[in-house]
Amino acid sequence: MVSEPKGTRPTLEAVAARAGVSRATVSRVVNGGAGVREAVQDRVRQAVRELGYVPNSAARTLVTRRTGAVAVVIAEPETRVFTDPFFGRQLRGISRELAAADTQLLLMLVEHRADYDRIGRYLSAGHVDGALMFSLHRDDPLPAMAERAGLPTVYGGRPGWAGAERAPRPLYVDTDNRDGARQAVRHLLGRGRRRIAVITGPLDQTSALDRLDGYREALGTAEPDPRLIADGGFTAQGGERAMAQLLDAVPDLDAVFACSDLMANGALRTLRARGRRVPDDVAVVGYDDLEPAAWADPPLTTVRQDVEEMGRLMARLLLRLLDPRRTDGANGPAGGTVPELAPVITEARLVVRESG
């Protein structure tokens, strides 16, 4: 039996000697190559476990042309990413799926415009096998960078960046934002509310646009009173400011649909400061059904989207894109297989609590 001196790293040669095979055979087995009988593969894997052998990542990359890493690019600054539970939930879903596939996650954020050049250079240099990108804005150069680099990419959110309509159909995962917004506003209408305001996210993002469109559709008018629309930037502070703006412009409003739970929480603070009772004077509905909805006072009526599952679906689609032989991956929210790696739209569902 071959033994390694204490404190030294087991070598490929030691594994070969332990398994009674050639160095080339061990290399093929540990690097995922074909052409090795199952019984021989079992002996090699047993030797790897006994010796605690860890493949050299650089050598493995040369053999497989794969790095075993995926870039997760969020087109937001760290102040948003680390304070908004939406991003934490989505990253958790992505991380769990990649970890199960023995794939590393590399997180990249956009703090300043100059970061785009840095990210573009990194993505095009072959450091990662693919990318997951979300929270993109209309003028985002990231999709074009990924396309130029030939990098397999899955997006979070319906494509809405400049040039998206001319590119090959991208893979993406999103929730049915329009229907979720329609459910929220129809709920308020059904409770007898008639002066319903909306606090939107940035309208250079498709999720905010789709929720605004759903609000309009539920009201049955293409052009609602512009005084009833305010941008809260998908932040709690933005929700506070937007609610104050709405109350100043339309003091008799009796409901507000905030297009994220964070903005809804900000709106609740402003309403409380202005002496408005929720839901007696003003009913409030949010969107996401994340932790801020349960923490709200009163508890927040909101539209639920399964953010963690959306992250898992993004990762599964990318893993299938990287390896079409995978069969355990892209399952939709109801358990059905995603056909031919098509975009996935998940369900939105109203959750009624005290605020609405």
Coordinates of C-alpha atoms in Angstrom, one line a residue:
M1 CA 0.0 0.0 0.0
V2 CA 1.3 3.4 -0.9
S3 CA 1.4 6.0 1.8
E4 CA 2.1 9.7 1.6
P5 CA 4.5 11.4 4.1
K6 CA 2.6 13.4 6.7
G7 CA 2.0 17.0 5.8
T8 CA 2.4 16.5 2.0
R9 CA -0.3 16.9 -0.5
P10 CA -1.4 13.6 -2.1
T11 CA -0.4 13.5 -5.8
L12 CA -2.0 12.1 -8.9
E13 CA 0.7 9.5 -9.0
A14 CA -0.1 8.3 -5.5
V15 CA -3.7 7.9 -6.4
A16 CA -2.7 5.9 -9.5
A17 CA -0.5 3.6 -7.4
R18 CA -3.2 3.1 -4.8
A19 CA -5.8 2.2 -7.4
G20 CA -3.4 0.2 -9.6
V21 CA -4.0 2.2 -12.7
S22 CA -2.1 4.7 -14.8
R23 CA -1.8 8.4 -14.1
A24 CA -3.7 9.2 -17.3
T25 CA -6.6 7.0 -16.1
V26 CA -6.8 8.8 -12.8
S27 CA -6.7 12.1 -14.6
R28 CA -9.7 11.1 -16.8
V29 CA -11.7 10.0 -13.8
V30 CA -11.2 13.0 -11.6
N31 CA -11.6 15.4 -14.5
G32 CA -14.9 13.9 -15.7
G33 CA -13.5 12.3 -18.9
A34 CA -15.0 9.4 -20.6
G35 CA -13.7 6.0 -21.7
V36 CA -13.0 4.4 -18.2
R37 CA -14.8 1.3 -17.1
E38 CA -17.2 1.7 -14.1
A39 CA -15.2 -0.8 -12.0
V40 CA -12.0 1.1 -12.6
Q41 CA -13.7 4.4 -11.8
D42 CA -14.8 3.0 -8.5
R43 CA -11.3 2.0 -7.6
V44 CA -10.0 5.4 -8.5
R45 CA -12.7 7.2 -6.5
Q46 CA -12.0 4.9 -3.5
A47 CA -8.2 5.8 -3.7
V48 CA -9.1 9.5 -3.9
R49 CA -11.2 9.3 -0.7
E50 CA -8.6 7.3 1.2
L51 CA -5.8 9.6 0.3
G52 CA -7.8 12.8 0.5
Y53 CA -6.7 13.8 -2.9
V54 CA -7.9 17.2 -4.2
P55 CA -7.6 17.8 -8.0
N56 CA -5.4 20.8 -9.1
S57 CA -7.9 23.3 -10.4
A58 CA -5.6 24.8 -13.0
A59 CA -4.9 21.3 -14.5
R60 CA -8.5 20.4 -14.4
T61 CA -9.4 23.6 -16.3
L62 CA -6.9 22.7 -19.0
V63 CA -8.5 19.2 -19.4
T64 CA -12.2 20.2 -19.1
R65 CA -12.1 23.7 -20.4
R66 CA -14.3 24.6 -17.4
T67 CA -13.5 26.7 -14.4
G68 CA -16.2 25.3 -12.1
A69 CA -17.3 28.9 -11.3
V70 CA -20.2 31.1 -12.2
A71 CA -20.4 34.9 -11.9
V72 CA -23.5 36.4 -10.3
V73 CA -23.7 40.0 -11.4
I74 CA -26.1 42.4 -9.7
A75 CA -26.4 45.7 -11.4
E76 CA -26.8 47.6 -8.0
P77 CA -24.5 49.1 -5.4
E78 CA -23.7 47.2 -2.2
T79 CA -25.8 49.6 -0.2
R80 CA -28.9 48.2 -2.0
V81 CA -27.8 44.6 -2.2
F82 CA -27.0 44.2 1.5
T83 CA -30.0 46.0 2.8
D84 CA -32.8 44.6 0.6
P85 CA -33.9 41.1 1.6
F86 CA -34.9 40.4 -2.0
F87 CA -31.3 40.1 -3.0
G88 CA -30.4 37.9 -0.1
R89 CA -33.3 35.5 -0.9
Q90 CA -32.4 35.3 -4.5
L91 CA -28.7 34.7 -3.8
R92 CA -29.6 32.0 -1.3
G93 CA -31.5 30.1 -4.0
I94 CA -28.7 30.5 -6.5
S95 CA -26.0 29.5 -4.0
R96 CA -27.8 26.4 -2.9
E97 CA -28.3 25.2 -6.5
L98 CA -24.7 25.9 -7.5
A99 CA -23.3 24.3 -4.4
A100 CA -25.3 21.1 -5.1
A101 CA -23.6 21.1 -8.5
D102 CA -20.1 21.6 -7.0
T103 CA -19.9 25.0 -8.7
Q104 CA -18.5 28.2 -7.1
L105 CA -20.3 31.5 -6.9
L106 CA -18.5 34.7 -7.7
L107 CA -20.5 37.8 -6.7
M108 CA -20.0 41.0 -8.6
L109 CA -21.7 44.3 -7.9
V110 CA -22.0 47.6 -9.8
E111 CA -21.1 50.5 -7.5
H112 CA -19.9 53.0 -10.1
R113 CA -20.0 53.2 -13.9
A114 CA -16.3 52.4 -14.0
D115 CA -17.2 49.0 -12.6
Y116 CA -18.7 47.9 -15.9
D117 CA -15.2 47.9 -17.6
R118 CA -13.8 45.8 -14.7
I119 CA -16.6 43.3 -14.9
G120 CA -16.5 43.2 -18.7
R121 CA -12.8 42.4 -18.7
Y122 CA -13.2 39.7 -16.1
L123 CA -16.1 38.0 -17.8
S124 CA -14.3 38.0 -21.2
A125 CA -11.1 36.6 -19.7
G126 CA -12.4 33.0 -19.2
H127 CA -12.4 33.1 -15.4
V128 CA -16.0 31.8 -15.2
D129 CA -18.1 29.3 -17.2
G130 CA -21.3 31.4 -17.3
A131 CA -23.1 34.3 -15.6
L132 CA -26.3 35.1 -13.8
M133 CA -27.4 38.7 -14.1
F134 CA -30.2 40.5 -12.5
S135 CA -31.6 43.9 -11.5
L136 CA -30.6 45.2 -14.9
H137 CA -31.5 48.7 -16.1
R138 CA -32.5 49.9 -19.5
D139 CA -29.1 51.3 -20.4
D140 CA -27.1 48.4 -18.9
P141 CA -24.1 47.3 -21.0
L142 CA -23.8 44.0 -19.2
P143 CA -25.9 41.9 -21.6
A144 CA -23.9 43.1 -24.6
M145 CA -20.6 42.3 -22.7
A146 CA -21.8 38.8 -22.1
E147 CA -22.8 38.4 -25.7
R148 CA -19.5 39.6 -27.0
A149 CA -17.7 37.3 -24.7
G150 CA -19.8 34.4 -25.9
L151 CA -20.6 33.7 -22.2
P152 CA -23.6 31.5 -21.4
T153 CA -25.9 33.8 -19.4
V154 CA -29.3 33.6 -17.6
Y155 CA -31.1 36.8 -16.6
G156 CA -33.3 37.6 -13.6
G157 CA -36.2 39.7 -15.0
R158 CA -37.8 40.2 -18.3
P159 CA -35.3 41.6 -20.9
G160 CA -35.8 45.4 -21.3
W161 CA -32.3 46.7 -21.9
A162 CA -31.4 48.6 -25.1
G163 CA -31.0 46.2 -28.0
A164 CA -32.7 43.2 -26.3
E165 CA -35.2 43.0 -29.1
R166 CA -32.5 42.5 -31.7
A167 CA -30.5 39.8 -29.7
P168 CA -31.2 36.1 -29.8
R169 CA -34.0 35.2 -27.4
P170 CA -32.3 35.4 -23.9
L171 CA -33.0 32.9 -21.1
Y172 CA -34.5 34.6 -18.1
V173 CA -36.6 33.9 -15.0
D174 CA -39.3 36.4 -13.8
T175 CA -42.5 36.5 -11.9
D176 CA -45.8 37.6 -13.5
N177 CA -45.5 41.2 -12.4
R178 CA -48.5 42.5 -14.3
D179 CA -50.8 39.9 -12.9
G180 CA -49.5 40.4 -9.4
A181 CA -50.1 44.2 -9.6
R182 CA -53.6 43.5 -11.0
Q183 CA -54.4 41.3 -8.0
A184 CA -53.3 44.0 -5.6
V185 CA -55.3 46.8 -7.2
R186 CA -58.4 44.7 -7.7
H187 CA -58.3 43.7 -4.1
L188 CA -58.3 47.3 -3.1
L189 CA -61.1 48.1 -5.5
G190 CA -63.1 45.2 -4.0
R191 CA -62.7 46.8 -0.6
G192 CA -64.4 49.9 -1.9
R193 CA -61.2 52.0 -2.3
R194 CA -61.4 54.5 -5.2
R195 CA -58.5 56.9 -4.9
I196 CA -55.7 54.3 -5.3
A197 CA -52.1 55.6 -5.6
V198 CA -49.1 53.6 -6.7
I199 CA -45.5 53.8 -5.6
T200 CA -43.3 52.4 -8.4
G201 CA -39.7 51.3 -8.6
P202 CA -37.3 52.8 -11.1
L203 CA -39.1 52.8 -14.5
D204 CA -35.9 51.9 -16.3
Q205 CA -36.4 48.3 -14.9
T206 CA -39.0 46.0 -16.5
S207 CA -40.4 44.7 -13.1
A208 CA -41.4 48.3 -12.2
L209 CA -42.8 49.0 -15.6
D210 CA -44.8 45.7 -15.6
R211 CA -46.3 46.4 -12.1
L212 CA -47.2 50.0 -13.2
D213 CA -48.9 48.5 -16.3
G214 CA -50.8 46.0 -14.1
Y215 CA -52.0 48.9 -11.9
R216 CA -53.3 50.8 -14.9
E217 CA -55.0 47.7 -16.3
A218 CA -56.8 47.0 -13.0
L219 CA -58.0 50.6 -12.8
G220 CA -59.3 50.2 -16.4
T221 CA -57.5 53.3 -17.6
A222 CA -54.4 53.8 -19.7
E223 CA -53.8 57.2 -18.2
P224 CA -54.6 57.4 -14.5
D225 CA -54.2 60.6 -12.6
P226 CA -50.4 61.4 -12.7
R227 CA -50.6 62.8 -9.2
L228 CA -51.4 59.3 -7.9
I229 CA -48.0 57.9 -9.3
A230 CA -44.7 58.4 -7.4
D231 CA -41.3 56.7 -7.8
G232 CA -39.9 55.1 -4.6
G233 CA -36.8 53.6 -6.1
F234 CA -37.5 50.2 -4.5
T235 CA -36.1 51.4 -1.1
A236 CA -37.8 52.1 2.3
Q237 CA -36.5 55.7 2.3
G238 CA -37.9 56.2 -1.2
G239 CA -41.2 54.8 -0.1
E240 CA -41.4 57.4 2.7
R241 CA -40.6 60.2 0.4
A242 CA -43.1 59.0 -2.3
M243 CA -45.9 58.6 0.2
A244 CA -45.3 62.2 1.4
Q245 CA -45.4 63.4 -2.2
L246 CA -48.7 61.5 -2.8
L247 CA -50.4 62.8 0.3
D248 CA -49.3 66.4 -0.5
A249 CA -50.7 66.0 -4.1
V250 CA -53.9 64.0 -3.3
P251 CA -54.8 64.4 0.4
D252 CA -58.0 62.3 0.0
L253 CA -56.4 59.2 -1.4
D254 CA -57.7 56.1 0.4
A255 CA -55.3 53.3 -0.8
V256 CA -51.7 52.8 -2.0
F257 CA -50.2 50.0 -3.9
A258 CA -46.4 50.0 -3.2
C259 CA -44.5 47.9 -5.7
S260 CA -42.2 46.4 -3.0
D261 CA -42.5 45.6 0.6
L262 CA -39.6 47.9 1.5
M263 CA -41.4 50.8 -0.1
A264 CA -44.6 49.8 1.6
N265 CA -42.9 49.9 5.0
G266 CA -41.6 53.4 4.2
A267 CA -45.1 54.4 3.2
L268 CA -46.5 53.1 6.5
R269 CA -44.0 55.3 8.4
T270 CA -45.1 58.4 6.6
L271 CA -48.8 57.6 7.0
R272 CA -48.2 57.1 10.7
A273 CA -46.3 60.4 11.0
R274 CA -49.2 62.1 9.2
G275 CA -51.8 60.7 11.5
R276 CA -53.4 58.4 8.9
R277 CA -54.8 55.1 10.2
V278 CA -54.0 51.9 8.2
P279 CA -56.2 50.5 6.9
D280 CA -59.1 52.7 8.2
D281 CA -58.0 55.9 6.4
V282 CA -55.6 54.4 3.8
A283 CA -55.2 50.8 2.9
V284 CA -51.7 49.6 1.9
V285 CA -50.6 46.6 -0.3
G286 CA -47.0 45.7 -1.0
Y287 CA -45.2 43.3 -3.2
D288 CA -42.7 40.4 -2.5
D289 CA -43.9 38.9 0.8
L290 CA -40.4 38.9 2.3
E291 CA -39.5 39.7 5.9
P292 CA -40.5 43.3 5.9
A293 CA -44.1 42.3 5.2
A294 CA -44.3 40.3 8.5
W295 CA -42.4 43.0 10.4
A296 CA -44.8 45.7 9.3
D297 CA -47.2 47.4 11.7
P298 CA -49.9 46.5 10.8
P299 CA -48.9 43.3 9.0
L300 CA -48.7 43.9 5.3
T301 CA -51.1 42.7 2.7
T302 CA -48.8 41.9 -0.2
V303 CA -48.2 40.0 -3.4
R304 CA -46.1 36.9 -2.9
Q305 CA -43.4 35.9 -5.4
D306 CA -41.1 33.0 -4.5
V307 CA -37.8 34.8 -4.8
E308 CA -35.6 32.0 -3.5
E309 CA -37.2 29.6 -6.1
M310 CA -36.5 32.2 -8.8
G311 CA -32.8 32.1 -7.9
R312 CA -32.8 28.3 -8.0
L313 CA -34.5 28.3 -11.4
M314 CA -31.9 30.8 -12.7
A315 CA -29.0 28.6 -11.6
R316 CA -30.7 25.4 -12.9
L317 CA -31.2 27.0 -16.3
L318 CA -27.6 28.1 -16.5
L319 CA -26.3 24.6 -15.4
R320 CA -28.4 23.0 -18.1
L321 CA -27.1 25.5 -20.6
L322 CA -23.5 24.6 -19.6
D323 CA -24.2 20.9 -19.6
P324 CA -27.3 19.8 -21.7
R325 CA -26.9 16.3 -20.3
R326 CA -28.1 17.4 -16.9
T327 CA -31.6 16.0 -16.1
D328 CA -31.9 17.1 -12.5
G329 CA -32.0 20.8 -13.2
A330 CA -34.5 23.1 -14.7
N331 CA -37.7 22.2 -13.0
G332 CA -40.5 24.8 -13.0
P333 CA -42.3 25.9 -9.8
A334 CA -44.9 23.3 -10.2
G335 CA -42.3 20.5 -10.8
G336 CA -42.6 20.3 -14.6
T337 CA -39.4 20.3 -16.7
V338 CA -38.6 23.6 -18.5
P339 CA -39.0 22.7 -22.2
E340 CA -35.9 23.4 -24.4
L341 CA -34.5 25.9 -21.9
A342 CA -37.3 28.4 -22.4
P343 CA -37.7 31.5 -20.2
V344 CA -39.6 30.8 -17.0
I345 CA -42.4 33.0 -15.6
T346 CA -43.5 32.1 -12.0
E347 CA -46.8 32.8 -10.3
A348 CA -47.6 35.9 -8.2
R349 CA -50.2 35.5 -5.4
L350 CA -52.0 37.9 -3.2
V351 CA -51.5 37.4 0.6
V352 CA -54.1 39.4 2.6
R353 CA -53.2 40.7 6.0
E354 CA -54.3 43.6 8.2
S355 CA -52.9 46.6 6.2
G356 CA -55.2 45.9 3.2

